Amino acid sequence: MKKIFYGLILCIILLNPVFAINKTIKNGYSSILSNVDRNKIYLAKNFLFYQNSLKKAIELTSPYISDKNNIEARYIYAVSMARYDLKTSLEMLKALTDEGYPYAMDTYGEKRTCQLNRYKKLCDNSGYKKLLRTMYYKWRKGNSSELFNEDYEQYRYMSFEERVNKERTWFTPKAEKLLKQCAEERFFYCADDLQKGLFSVENKTDKQRKEYEYYKKLAKDILINAENKYLRIDYLGYCNEPESESNICPSKKELGLMLTNLAKEGDLKGYQVLAYELFHNDNTKNYLRFSKYLRYPDSKLDPKLKKEYDKAIKLNNNQGWDMEMRSYSIEPYEKLYNDESLSGFFNKVNKLDSE
């Protein structure tokens, strides 16, 4: 009887699309891809992000889309193809959505996603937003290329009342526990939130002062060592402002070390943001952002900057320059294709672009 009962539970789990994602997709790439292959897909993601040469993104990912395991390559190709062949784009997005890839679900849209057999009941029972959030959670949890910490995810989705005590002087016991757990797992945002919280405490006790120094140092170490991928570090440009006093602002020497570590890790956006802060000034001629240098290596730029970028590429040692995936909208292309007064002109432009 017990065997039958457990068998039924297993069957339900495997048939439920929210659970089935673990069975369907483990990560975004086929295990047989070489570094050279991955680097081409990373570069295609770079082209897609800046939307300045979707044809190049299509060209770079084209050799990899026949393998279903190359989820990211298929998604980049599908989104880029929306400009030139909307029908093919939607067919590919539908397949990826049916497989449980959340970025494709986001692009495919609520109406179309909820019409698929796999998601119809879940949309009716829980709503599309909850479904999408669940699928993002499961994808990020199971994919090593994503920035994820389970404790921080729980904290992130808590309401303000669940996070902060009634006196608004400190975190609730549950929020504090989650933050301290993930800080000890060396997750930057948790250590940073704790040091910021302690920074704002007036008349700190000796214990609070020690904790403040501990979490501030921990957050700085994680940041400088580039231990977490795809951190938002745009705030570094405002570190000289008085209101940035609570932020983690490394010294110039520490920022140089951080830049080296970002290069080794191949964190494209992080390296680019920090390089801009360190090297962009009025005396720099022909300043070019690093992501553009990777797309167009023959571009003219300041010799000193070229030396820095080439040094970074050497430090990277062919690991590749990746950036965080995001979902893209294809609505503008749908409107152009469906608008009779514009579609003819749009198709002519595409034809010229293809020649």
Tab-separated table of C-alpha atoms in Angstrom:
chain	number	residue	atom	x	y	z
A	1	MET	CA	0.000	0.000	0.000
A	2	LYS	CA	2.843	2.375	0.913
A	3	LYS	CA	4.563	1.710	-2.446
A	4	ILE	CA	1.366	2.607	-4.318
A	5	PHE	CA	0.957	5.786	-2.229
A	6	TYR	CA	4.555	6.962	-2.833
A	7	GLY	CA	4.230	6.059	-6.500
A	8	LEU	CA	1.168	8.288	-6.816
A	9	ILE	CA	2.999	11.196	-5.147
A	10	LEU	CA	5.978	10.791	-7.505
A	11	CYS	CA	3.648	10.705	-10.495
A	12	ILE	CA	1.920	13.924	-9.384
A	13	ILE	CA	5.267	15.671	-8.899
A	14	LEU	CA	6.569	14.657	-12.330
A	15	LEU	CA	3.359	15.706	-14.060
A	16	ASN	CA	3.190	19.081	-12.325
A	17	PRO	CA	4.938	21.652	-14.539
A	18	VAL	CA	6.272	23.606	-11.585
A	19	PHE	CA	8.167	20.526	-10.381
A	20	ALA	CA	8.947	19.209	-13.857
A	21	ILE	CA	11.324	22.056	-14.655
A	22	ASN	CA	14.069	20.251	-12.684
A	23	LYS	CA	13.636	17.265	-14.962
A	24	THR	CA	13.429	19.313	-18.150
A	25	ILE	CA	16.307	21.768	-17.853
A	26	LYS	CA	19.328	21.751	-15.565
A	27	ASN	CA	21.318	24.645	-17.008
A	28	GLY	CA	21.493	26.867	-20.055
A	29	TYR	CA	24.125	25.034	-22.102
A	30	SER	CA	24.991	21.628	-23.445
A	31	SER	CA	27.794	19.955	-21.482
A	32	ILE	CA	29.709	19.267	-24.714
A	33	LEU	CA	30.250	22.937	-25.541
A	34	SER	CA	33.850	24.166	-25.524
A	35	ASN	CA	34.938	27.540	-24.135
A	36	VAL	CA	35.070	28.838	-27.702
A	37	ASP	CA	31.430	27.828	-28.229
A	38	ARG	CA	30.283	29.392	-24.971
A	39	ASN	CA	32.180	32.588	-25.741
A	40	LYS	CA	30.281	32.910	-29.031
A	41	ILE	CA	26.966	32.610	-27.183
A	42	TYR	CA	28.143	35.137	-24.573
A	43	LEU	CA	29.069	37.522	-27.389
A	44	ALA	CA	25.651	36.992	-28.989
A	45	LYS	CA	24.056	37.948	-25.649
A	46	ASN	CA	26.179	41.109	-25.721
A	47	PHE	CA	24.863	41.972	-29.212
A	48	LEU	CA	21.281	41.262	-28.136
A	49	PHE	CA	21.577	43.389	-24.997
A	50	TYR	CA	22.678	46.472	-26.948
A	51	GLN	CA	20.309	45.721	-29.860
A	52	ASN	CA	22.753	47.158	-32.405
A	53	SER	CA	23.300	44.071	-34.539
A	54	LEU	CA	20.652	41.399	-34.103
A	55	LYS	CA	21.878	39.743	-37.300
A	56	LYS	CA	25.208	39.112	-35.577
A	57	ALA	CA	23.435	37.575	-32.569
A	58	ILE	CA	21.567	35.256	-34.955
A	59	GLU	CA	24.757	34.336	-36.780
A	60	LEU	CA	26.643	33.520	-33.567
A	61	THR	CA	23.900	31.348	-32.043
A	62	SER	CA	22.767	29.637	-35.246
A	63	PRO	CA	25.181	26.643	-34.918
A	64	TYR	CA	23.864	25.803	-31.439
A	65	ILE	CA	20.071	26.037	-31.648
A	66	SER	CA	19.537	22.477	-32.913
A	67	ASP	CA	20.646	21.135	-29.507
A	68	LYS	CA	17.724	21.526	-27.072
A	69	ASN	CA	20.155	21.787	-24.154
A	70	ASN	CA	21.483	25.121	-25.424
A	71	ILE	CA	18.616	27.014	-23.817
A	72	GLU	CA	20.280	30.437	-23.759
A	73	ALA	CA	21.451	30.222	-27.375
A	74	ARG	CA	17.931	29.271	-28.496
A	75	TYR	CA	16.412	32.154	-26.539
A	76	ILE	CA	18.907	34.719	-27.877
A	77	TYR	CA	18.276	33.456	-31.429
A	78	ALA	CA	14.475	33.516	-30.988
A	79	VAL	CA	14.364	37.075	-29.619
A	80	SER	CA	16.778	38.356	-32.269
A	81	MET	CA	14.782	36.627	-35.003
A	82	ALA	CA	11.593	38.501	-34.010
A	83	ARG	CA	12.733	41.439	-36.141
A	84	TYR	CA	13.177	39.362	-39.301
A	85	ASP	CA	10.829	36.382	-38.967
A	86	LEU	CA	8.189	36.765	-36.263
A	87	LYS	CA	6.567	33.394	-37.015
A	88	THR	CA	9.822	31.473	-36.414
A	89	SER	CA	10.525	33.570	-33.334
A	90	LEU	CA	7.139	32.778	-31.773
A	91	GLU	CA	7.456	29.069	-32.576
A	92	MET	CA	10.824	28.934	-30.798
A	93	LEU	CA	9.560	30.968	-27.842
A	94	LYS	CA	6.566	28.661	-27.525
A	95	ALA	CA	8.854	25.601	-27.356
A	96	LEU	CA	11.090	27.234	-24.742
A	97	THR	CA	8.042	28.335	-22.742
A	98	ASP	CA	6.651	24.806	-22.815
A	99	GLU	CA	10.007	23.570	-21.488
A	100	GLY	CA	9.745	25.951	-18.523
A	101	TYR	CA	12.362	28.566	-19.417
A	102	PRO	CA	11.117	31.646	-17.535
A	103	TYR	CA	12.775	34.310	-19.713
A	104	ALA	CA	10.977	32.862	-22.744
A	105	MET	CA	7.689	32.728	-20.786
A	106	ASP	CA	8.131	36.414	-19.974
A	107	THR	CA	8.725	37.253	-23.647
A	108	TYR	CA	5.988	34.946	-24.946
A	109	GLY	CA	3.533	36.789	-22.700
A	110	GLU	CA	0.751	36.015	-20.264
A	111	LYS	CA	-2.030	35.359	-22.767
A	112	ARG	CA	-0.107	32.889	-24.936
A	113	THR	CA	1.628	31.178	-21.986
A	114	CYS	CA	-1.632	30.604	-20.121
A	115	GLN	CA	-3.222	29.090	-23.244
A	116	LEU	CA	-0.655	26.259	-23.246
A	117	ASN	CA	-1.917	22.979	-21.752
A	118	ARG	CA	1.033	22.853	-19.377
A	119	TYR	CA	0.128	26.120	-17.652
A	120	LYS	CA	-3.624	26.552	-18.128
A	121	LYS	CA	-4.675	25.189	-14.714
A	122	LEU	CA	-1.827	26.902	-12.883
A	123	CYS	CA	-2.763	30.266	-14.424
A	124	ASP	CA	-6.413	29.731	-13.461
A	125	ASN	CA	-5.570	28.647	-9.907
A	126	SER	CA	-2.597	30.818	-8.955
A	127	GLY	CA	-2.314	33.465	-11.654
A	128	TYR	CA	0.355	34.105	-14.258
A	129	LYS	CA	2.532	36.329	-12.053
A	130	LYS	CA	2.876	33.686	-9.355
A	131	LEU	CA	3.583	31.016	-11.974
A	132	LEU	CA	6.300	33.150	-13.588
A	133	ARG	CA	7.872	33.983	-10.226
A	134	THR	CA	7.941	30.272	-9.314
A	135	MET	CA	9.585	29.334	-12.599
A	136	TYR	CA	12.195	32.091	-12.259
A	137	TYR	CA	12.925	30.881	-8.740
A	138	LYS	CA	13.414	27.257	-9.822
A	139	TRP	CA	15.512	28.222	-12.839
A	140	ARG	CA	17.826	30.505	-10.875
A	141	LYS	CA	18.159	27.999	-8.067
A	142	GLY	CA	19.258	25.240	-10.439
A	143	ASN	CA	21.504	27.278	-12.719
A	144	SER	CA	25.086	28.052	-11.662
A	145	SER	CA	25.299	31.000	-14.077
A	146	GLU	CA	22.667	32.898	-12.048
A	147	LEU	CA	23.123	35.013	-8.923
A	148	PHE	CA	21.076	33.117	-6.335
A	149	ASN	CA	20.854	32.506	-2.605
A	150	GLU	CA	17.816	30.755	-1.162
A	151	ASP	CA	17.816	32.678	2.123
A	152	TYR	CA	18.109	35.995	0.320
A	153	GLU	CA	15.271	35.053	-2.046
A	154	GLN	CA	13.020	34.452	0.973
A	155	TYR	CA	14.067	37.789	2.457
A	156	ARG	CA	13.621	39.609	-0.868
A	157	TYR	CA	9.979	38.579	-1.169
A	158	MET	CA	9.050	39.475	2.420
A	159	SER	CA	6.827	42.504	2.916
A	160	PHE	CA	8.212	45.569	4.696
A	161	GLU	CA	6.269	44.610	7.843
A	162	GLU	CA	7.799	41.129	7.748
A	163	ARG	CA	11.303	42.560	7.360
A	164	VAL	CA	11.323	45.381	9.915
A	165	ASN	CA	10.144	45.438	13.551
A	166	LYS	CA	7.242	47.621	14.701
A	167	GLU	CA	9.593	50.242	16.129
A	168	ARG	CA	11.390	50.354	12.747
A	169	THR	CA	14.732	50.157	14.503
A	170	TRP	CA	15.909	46.734	13.344
A	171	PHE	CA	15.029	43.640	11.325
A	172	THR	CA	12.478	41.145	12.568
A	173	PRO	CA	14.003	37.952	14.069
A	174	LYS	CA	13.106	35.981	10.917
A	175	ALA	CA	14.607	38.569	8.544
A	176	GLU	CA	17.747	38.890	10.670
A	177	LYS	CA	18.205	35.118	10.729
A	178	LEU	CA	17.882	34.872	6.934
A	179	LEU	CA	20.336	37.723	6.354
A	180	LYS	CA	22.913	36.335	8.782
A	181	GLN	CA	22.652	32.847	7.280
A	182	CYS	CA	23.265	34.026	3.742
A	183	ALA	CA	25.954	36.503	4.838
A	184	GLU	CA	27.876	33.564	6.298
A	185	GLU	CA	27.473	31.896	2.893
A	186	ARG	CA	29.325	34.950	1.550
A	187	PHE	CA	26.435	36.514	-0.331
A	188	PHE	CA	27.165	40.204	-0.773
A	189	TYR	CA	23.658	41.663	-0.567
A	190	CYS	CA	22.998	40.046	2.817
A	191	ALA	CA	26.257	41.240	4.395
A	192	ASP	CA	25.663	44.677	2.860
A	193	ASP	CA	22.093	44.956	4.193
A	194	LEU	CA	23.299	44.002	7.667
A	195	GLN	CA	26.144	46.547	7.712
A	196	LYS	CA	23.784	49.242	6.399
A	197	GLY	CA	21.236	48.370	9.073
A	198	LEU	CA	23.879	48.561	11.789
A	199	PHE	CA	25.282	51.784	10.321
A	200	SER	CA	21.926	53.479	10.865
A	201	VAL	CA	21.665	52.373	14.514
A	202	GLU	CA	22.349	55.327	16.799
A	203	ASN	CA	24.325	54.849	20.020
A	204	LYS	CA	25.584	51.390	19.063
A	205	THR	CA	26.518	48.960	21.801
A	206	ASP	CA	29.990	47.372	21.780
A	207	LYS	CA	28.442	44.241	20.304
A	208	GLN	CA	26.727	46.215	17.534
A	209	ARG	CA	29.947	48.086	16.711
A	210	LYS	CA	31.831	44.798	16.395
A	211	GLU	CA	29.067	43.329	14.209
A	212	TYR	CA	29.045	46.447	12.045
A	213	GLU	CA	32.788	46.225	11.435
A	214	TYR	CA	32.509	42.480	10.783
A	215	TYR	CA	29.738	42.720	8.162
A	216	LYS	CA	31.273	45.784	6.524
A	217	LYS	CA	34.590	43.958	6.107
A	218	LEU	CA	32.815	40.804	4.918
A	219	ALA	CA	30.805	42.706	2.301
A	220	LYS	CA	33.935	44.513	1.075
A	221	ASP	CA	35.909	41.260	0.789
A	222	ILE	CA	33.134	39.604	-1.239
A	223	LEU	CA	32.904	42.652	-3.502
A	224	ILE	CA	36.646	43.049	-4.104
A	225	ASN	CA	37.137	39.322	-4.723
A	226	ALA	CA	34.199	39.294	-7.197
A	227	GLU	CA	32.839	36.226	-5.430
A	228	ASN	CA	29.231	36.874	-6.513
A	229	LYS	CA	28.319	37.297	-10.182
A	230	TYR	CA	26.458	40.237	-11.679
A	231	LEU	CA	26.348	42.520	-8.628
A	232	ARG	CA	24.902	45.986	-9.223
A	233	ILE	CA	27.884	48.260	-8.639
A	234	ASP	CA	26.775	51.429	-10.448
A	235	TYR	CA	26.676	53.170	-7.069
A	236	LEU	CA	30.509	53.210	-7.020
A	237	GLY	CA	30.382	56.345	-9.148
A	238	TYR	CA	28.719	58.199	-6.272
A	239	CYS	CA	31.071	57.063	-3.513
A	240	ASN	CA	32.379	60.610	-2.993
A	241	GLU	CA	28.878	61.894	-2.235
A	242	PRO	CA	27.915	62.407	1.456
A	243	GLU	CA	24.780	60.252	1.094
A	244	SER	CA	26.951	57.267	0.106
A	245	GLU	CA	28.501	57.033	3.540
A	246	SER	CA	26.716	53.746	4.289
A	247	ASN	CA	27.805	52.140	0.996
A	248	ILE	CA	30.775	49.810	0.573
A	249	CYS	CA	33.328	52.021	-1.189
A	250	PRO	CA	36.733	50.366	-1.682
A	251	SER	CA	39.915	52.420	-2.041
A	252	LYS	CA	41.410	53.013	-5.490
A	253	LYS	CA	43.966	50.258	-4.864
A	254	GLU	CA	41.171	47.866	-3.823
A	255	LEU	CA	39.155	48.820	-6.910
A	256	GLY	CA	42.166	47.891	-9.074
A	257	LEU	CA	42.234	44.455	-7.430
A	258	MET	CA	38.489	44.127	-7.914
A	259	LEU	CA	38.860	44.967	-11.618
A	260	THR	CA	41.422	42.157	-11.982
A	261	ASN	CA	39.086	39.688	-10.259
A	262	LEU	CA	36.122	40.742	-12.409
A	263	ALA	CA	38.268	40.116	-15.504
A	264	LYS	CA	39.245	36.642	-14.284
A	265	GLU	CA	35.592	35.818	-13.589
A	266	GLY	CA	34.452	37.225	-16.938
A	267	ASP	CA	31.788	39.454	-15.371
A	268	LEU	CA	31.162	41.711	-18.362
A	269	LYS	CA	28.806	44.307	-16.856
A	270	GLY	CA	30.773	44.492	-13.600
A	271	TYR	CA	34.095	44.956	-15.389
A	272	GLN	CA	32.607	47.543	-17.729
A	273	VAL	CA	31.065	49.635	-14.928
A	274	LEU	CA	34.239	49.627	-12.852
A	275	ALA	CA	36.497	50.292	-15.852
A	276	TYR	CA	34.341	53.311	-16.683
A	277	GLU	CA	34.739	54.687	-13.161
A	278	LEU	CA	38.505	54.144	-13.164
A	279	PHE	CA	39.463	55.165	-16.696
A	280	HIS	CA	36.804	57.490	-18.070
A	281	ASN	CA	37.762	61.129	-17.654
A	282	ASP	CA	38.131	64.286	-19.703
A	283	ASN	CA	41.683	63.374	-20.734
A	284	THR	CA	40.702	60.025	-22.238
A	285	LYS	CA	40.349	60.258	-25.998
A	286	ASN	CA	38.090	57.915	-27.928
A	287	TYR	CA	36.672	56.264	-24.805
A	288	LEU	CA	34.920	53.021	-25.692
A	289	ARG	CA	32.951	50.824	-23.303
A	290	PHE	CA	34.418	47.365	-22.861
A	291	SER	CA	31.310	45.549	-24.101
A	292	LYS	CA	31.589	47.431	-27.410
A	293	TYR	CA	35.300	46.613	-27.675
A	294	LEU	CA	34.388	42.920	-27.416
A	295	ARG	CA	31.791	43.341	-30.181
A	296	TYR	CA	34.047	45.461	-32.397
A	297	PRO	CA	37.711	44.750	-31.496
A	298	ASP	CA	38.949	46.824	-34.437
A	299	SER	CA	37.356	50.008	-33.069
A	300	LYS	CA	39.569	53.028	-32.492
A	301	LEU	CA	40.126	53.812	-28.808
A	302	ASP	CA	42.627	55.470	-26.509
A	303	PRO	CA	45.934	53.474	-26.514
A	304	LYS	CA	46.074	53.390	-22.702
A	305	LEU	CA	42.543	52.067	-22.554
A	306	LYS	CA	43.287	49.457	-25.233
A	307	LYS	CA	46.203	48.277	-23.111
A	308	GLU	CA	43.900	47.892	-20.093
A	309	TYR	CA	41.257	46.017	-22.105
A	310	ASP	CA	43.783	43.679	-23.707
A	311	LYS	CA	45.235	42.997	-20.264
A	312	ALA	CA	41.738	42.090	-19.028
A	313	ILE	CA	41.199	39.714	-21.956
A	314	LYS	CA	44.518	38.031	-21.164
A	315	LEU	CA	43.574	37.733	-17.473
A	316	ASN	CA	40.271	36.166	-18.485
A	317	ASN	CA	42.204	33.304	-20.100
A	318	ASN	CA	39.407	32.326	-22.517
A	319	GLN	CA	36.825	31.828	-19.748
A	320	GLY	CA	34.498	34.170	-21.617
A	321	TRP	CA	32.665	37.420	-20.861
A	322	ASP	CA	29.129	36.709	-19.763
A	323	MET	CA	26.393	38.945	-18.428
A	324	GLU	CA	23.215	38.319	-16.509
A	325	MET	CA	20.335	37.146	-18.678
A	326	ARG	CA	17.226	39.318	-18.794
A	327	SER	CA	13.899	38.939	-20.537
A	328	TYR	CA	13.237	40.880	-23.736
A	329	SER	CA	10.049	42.213	-25.263
A	330	ILE	CA	9.127	41.499	-28.875
A	331	GLU	CA	5.984	43.666	-28.785
A	332	PRO	CA	7.428	46.444	-31.008
A	333	TYR	CA	8.089	43.912	-33.794
A	334	GLU	CA	4.632	42.378	-33.369
A	335	LYS	CA	3.049	45.811	-33.762
A	336	LEU	CA	5.091	46.535	-36.879
A	337	TYR	CA	4.180	43.194	-38.453
A	338	ASN	CA	0.498	43.534	-37.579
A	339	ASP	CA	0.103	47.174	-38.604
A	340	GLU	CA	-0.866	47.078	-42.292
A	341	SER	CA	0.208	50.686	-42.825
A	342	LEU	CA	3.722	49.961	-41.516
A	343	SER	CA	4.417	46.294	-42.217
A	344	GLY	CA	5.264	46.795	-45.891
A	345	PHE	CA	7.825	49.465	-45.117
A	346	PHE	CA	9.243	47.405	-42.236
A	347	ASN	CA	9.674	44.355	-44.488
A	348	LYS	CA	11.510	46.486	-47.066
A	349	VAL	CA	13.876	47.742	-44.346
A	350	ASN	CA	14.537	44.161	-43.222
A	351	LYS	CA	15.227	43.122	-46.806
A	352	LEU	CA	17.742	45.958	-47.246
A	353	ASP	CA	19.349	45.056	-43.908
A	354	SER	CA	19.749	41.444	-45.049
A	355	GLU	CA	21.459	42.303	-48.310
